[in-house]
XYZ file of C-alpha atoms in Angstrom:
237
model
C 16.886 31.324 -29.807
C 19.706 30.644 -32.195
C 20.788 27.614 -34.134
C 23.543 25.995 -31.401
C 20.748 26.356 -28.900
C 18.088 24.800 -30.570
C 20.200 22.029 -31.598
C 21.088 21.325 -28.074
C 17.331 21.705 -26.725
C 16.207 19.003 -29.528
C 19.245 17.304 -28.260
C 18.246 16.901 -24.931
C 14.685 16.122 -25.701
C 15.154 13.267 -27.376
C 17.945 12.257 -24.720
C 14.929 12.725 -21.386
C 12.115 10.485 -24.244
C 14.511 7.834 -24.557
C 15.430 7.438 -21.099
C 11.205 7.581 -20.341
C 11.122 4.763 -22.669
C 13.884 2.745 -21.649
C 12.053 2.773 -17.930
C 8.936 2.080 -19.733
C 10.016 -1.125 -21.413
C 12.809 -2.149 -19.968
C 13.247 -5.948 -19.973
C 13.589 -8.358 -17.345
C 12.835 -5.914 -14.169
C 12.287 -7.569 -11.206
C 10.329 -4.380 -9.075
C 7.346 -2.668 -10.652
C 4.266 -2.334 -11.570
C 1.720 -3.558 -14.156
C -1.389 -2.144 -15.143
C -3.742 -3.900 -16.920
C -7.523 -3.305 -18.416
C -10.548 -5.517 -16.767
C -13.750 -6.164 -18.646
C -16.096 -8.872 -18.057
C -16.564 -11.847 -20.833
C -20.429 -11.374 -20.400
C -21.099 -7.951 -21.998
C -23.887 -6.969 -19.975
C -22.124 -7.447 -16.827
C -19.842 -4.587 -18.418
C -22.420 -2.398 -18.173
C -22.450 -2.978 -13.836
C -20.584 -0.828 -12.296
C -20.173 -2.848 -10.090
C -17.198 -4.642 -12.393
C -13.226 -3.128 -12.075
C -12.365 -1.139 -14.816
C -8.524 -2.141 -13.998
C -6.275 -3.921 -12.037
C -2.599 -2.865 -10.845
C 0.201 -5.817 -10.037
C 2.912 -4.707 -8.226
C 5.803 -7.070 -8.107
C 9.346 -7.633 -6.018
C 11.528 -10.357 -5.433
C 9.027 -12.746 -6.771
C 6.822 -11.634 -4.552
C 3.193 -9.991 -6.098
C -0.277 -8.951 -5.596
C -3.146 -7.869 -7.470
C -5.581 -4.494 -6.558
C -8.799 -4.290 -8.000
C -11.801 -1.929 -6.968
C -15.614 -2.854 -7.926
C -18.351 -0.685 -6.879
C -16.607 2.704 -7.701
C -14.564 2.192 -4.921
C -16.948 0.757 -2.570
C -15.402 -2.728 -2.346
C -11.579 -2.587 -2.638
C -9.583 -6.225 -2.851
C -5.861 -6.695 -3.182
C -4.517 -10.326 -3.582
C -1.040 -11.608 -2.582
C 0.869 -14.801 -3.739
C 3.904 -15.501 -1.086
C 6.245 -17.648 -3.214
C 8.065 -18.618 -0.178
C 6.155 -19.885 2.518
C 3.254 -20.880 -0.468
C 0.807 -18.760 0.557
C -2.540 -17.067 -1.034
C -3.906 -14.090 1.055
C -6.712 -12.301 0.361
C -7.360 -8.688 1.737
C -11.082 -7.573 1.111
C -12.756 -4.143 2.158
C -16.606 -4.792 1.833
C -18.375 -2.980 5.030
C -16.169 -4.529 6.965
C -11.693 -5.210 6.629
C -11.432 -8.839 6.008
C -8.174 -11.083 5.577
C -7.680 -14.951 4.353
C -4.953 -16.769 4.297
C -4.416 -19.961 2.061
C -1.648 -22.718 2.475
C -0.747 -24.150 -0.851
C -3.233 -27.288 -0.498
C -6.156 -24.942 -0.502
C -4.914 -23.243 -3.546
C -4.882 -26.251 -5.450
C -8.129 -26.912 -4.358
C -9.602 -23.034 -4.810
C -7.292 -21.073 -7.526
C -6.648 -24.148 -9.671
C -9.899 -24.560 -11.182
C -9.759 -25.386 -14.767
C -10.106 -28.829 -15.979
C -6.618 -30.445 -16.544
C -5.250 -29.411 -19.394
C -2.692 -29.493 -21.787
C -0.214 -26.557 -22.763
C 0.549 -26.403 -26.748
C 3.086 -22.732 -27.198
C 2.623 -21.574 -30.372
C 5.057 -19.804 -33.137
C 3.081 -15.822 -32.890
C 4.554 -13.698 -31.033
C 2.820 -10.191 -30.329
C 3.813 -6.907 -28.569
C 1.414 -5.564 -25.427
C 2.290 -3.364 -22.872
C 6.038 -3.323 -24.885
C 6.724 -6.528 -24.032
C 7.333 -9.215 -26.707
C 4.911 -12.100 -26.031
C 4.140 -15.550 -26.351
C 0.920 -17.512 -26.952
C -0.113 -20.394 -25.453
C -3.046 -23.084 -26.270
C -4.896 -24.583 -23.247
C -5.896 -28.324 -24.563
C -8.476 -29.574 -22.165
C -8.291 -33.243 -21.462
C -12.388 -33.134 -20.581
C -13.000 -32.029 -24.008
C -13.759 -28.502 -23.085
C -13.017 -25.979 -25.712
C -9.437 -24.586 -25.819
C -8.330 -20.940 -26.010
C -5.514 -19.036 -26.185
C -3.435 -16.645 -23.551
C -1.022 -14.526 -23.963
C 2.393 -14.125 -22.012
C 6.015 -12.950 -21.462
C 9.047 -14.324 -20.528
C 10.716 -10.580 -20.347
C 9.086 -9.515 -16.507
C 12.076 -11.085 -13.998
C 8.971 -12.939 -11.862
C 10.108 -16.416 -11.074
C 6.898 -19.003 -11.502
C 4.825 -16.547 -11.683
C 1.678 -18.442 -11.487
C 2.021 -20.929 -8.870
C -0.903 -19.183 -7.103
C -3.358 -19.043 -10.470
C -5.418 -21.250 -12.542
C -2.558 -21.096 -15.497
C 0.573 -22.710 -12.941
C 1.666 -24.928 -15.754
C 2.984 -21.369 -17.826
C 6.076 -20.418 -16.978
C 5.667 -16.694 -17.903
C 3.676 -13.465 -16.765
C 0.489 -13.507 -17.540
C -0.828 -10.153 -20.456
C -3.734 -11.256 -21.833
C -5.925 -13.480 -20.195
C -9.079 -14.764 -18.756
C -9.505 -15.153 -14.820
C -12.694 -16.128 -12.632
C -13.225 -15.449 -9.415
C -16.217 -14.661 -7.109
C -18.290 -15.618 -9.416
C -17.687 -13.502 -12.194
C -14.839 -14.613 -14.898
C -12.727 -11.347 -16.054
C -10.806 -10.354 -19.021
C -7.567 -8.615 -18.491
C -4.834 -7.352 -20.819
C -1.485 -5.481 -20.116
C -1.521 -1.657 -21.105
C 1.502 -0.603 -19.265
C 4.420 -2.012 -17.048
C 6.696 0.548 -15.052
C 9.682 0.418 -13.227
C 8.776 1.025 -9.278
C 10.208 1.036 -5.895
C 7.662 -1.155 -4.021
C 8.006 -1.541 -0.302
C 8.218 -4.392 1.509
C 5.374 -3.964 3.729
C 3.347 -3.550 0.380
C 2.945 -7.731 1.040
C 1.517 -8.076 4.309
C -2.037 -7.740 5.765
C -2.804 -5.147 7.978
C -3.320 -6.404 11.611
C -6.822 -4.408 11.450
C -8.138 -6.885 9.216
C -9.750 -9.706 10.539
C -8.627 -13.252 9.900
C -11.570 -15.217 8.452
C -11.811 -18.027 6.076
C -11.384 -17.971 2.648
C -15.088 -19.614 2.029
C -16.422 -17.151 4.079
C -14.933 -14.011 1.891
C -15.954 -16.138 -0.803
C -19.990 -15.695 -0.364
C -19.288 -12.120 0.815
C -18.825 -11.241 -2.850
C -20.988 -14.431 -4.253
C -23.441 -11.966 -3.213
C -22.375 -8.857 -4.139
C -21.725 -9.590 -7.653
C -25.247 -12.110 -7.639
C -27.420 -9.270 -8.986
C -25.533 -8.493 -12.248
C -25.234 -12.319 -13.019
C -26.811 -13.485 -16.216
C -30.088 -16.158 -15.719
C -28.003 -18.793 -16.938
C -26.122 -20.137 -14.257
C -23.189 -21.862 -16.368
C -19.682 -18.962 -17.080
C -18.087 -20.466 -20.100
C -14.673 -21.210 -19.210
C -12.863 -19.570 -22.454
């Protein structure tokens, strides 16, 4: 190979790896994908495995849900947040293909379970996933301890949280603590792609069954019951 065409193979190389990049980290997309890592906050529950080992967001038009698999496989969930008519719905595969649907009351009342709080933003910034983010300080007004998440205002999701414990941040959620069935989750960003996501993607299957959201609720209360610690009380942190 001679000089001119080594010069124009290098050439095009670095042409495809910036164009991979540009997709990888592109700001303010509004259709994709984020992938983030899932540990529990109780280290011996980490050792279950039982507990997801990741959870994929898939986003368009403002509209988003969350996949996660526990069990290696064996009980599949995928969570969507309707930002227009309000809606929670939760799809769950556990023996049997359930569905629940929550109007926005009943999301206050389920998803928005911290103590009322306070939201101080802080000055650090840091980079995950390639995305330049913000911190923010939960204050609670009970006197429970504060802690910090992490998000970014870069991801073209409109409120975002509505749907979540963390509605009063105006920003996509990358590092962060979540409970729910029980168990209380720690999830960070490691990647955010550009993706064509159908719109189907957000609706429920007709084969699923239409139960109440209490009722999927102890489904998984009990599936997740064994690998819970003695002490009853999750710190909220």
């Amino acid at each position: 190979m001679n000089l001119k065409s080594t010069r124009v193979l290098s050439v095009s190389v670095i042409v495809i790896l910036i164009g991979a990049c540009s997709n990888l980290y592109k700001k303010d997309i509004a259709e994709g994908v984020i992938e983030y890592s899932c540990n529990a906050i109780d280290k011996k529950e980490n050792l279950s495995f039982t507990i997801p080992s990741k959870m994929l967001v898939k986003f368009k038009n403002d509209y988003y849900a969350a996949e996660l698999e526990a069990g290696l496989g064996f009980a599949k969930m995928k969570f969507i947040s309707d930002p227009i008519k309000k809606e929670f719905r939760s799809q769950v595969f556990f023996f049997e293909k359930r569905q629940s649907t929550m109007n926005f009351s009943e999301v206050e009342m389920s998803n928005h379970y911290l103590p009322d709080y306070d939201v101080v933003y802080g000055k650090e910034t840091q980079i995950i996933a390639g995305y330049k983010c913000e911190k923010a300080t939960l204050k609670f007004k009970n006197g429970t301890p504060s802690y910090d998440i992490w998000f970014t205002k870069q991801i073209a999701i409109k409120n975002p949280n509505w749907s979540n414990a963390y509605y009063k941040i105006d920003g996509v959620l990358m590092n962060y603590c979540m409970k729910k069935y029980g168990l209380e989750l720690h999830f960070i960003a490691t990647s955010v792609s550009i993706a064509t996501i159908d719109d189907s993607y957000f609706n429920i299957n007709e084969e699923y069954k239409d139960v109440k959201n209490s009722e999927i609720e102890k489904l998984f209360d009990g599936f997740f019951s064994f690998i819970k610690p003695k002490n009853p009380f999750l710190a909220i942190r």
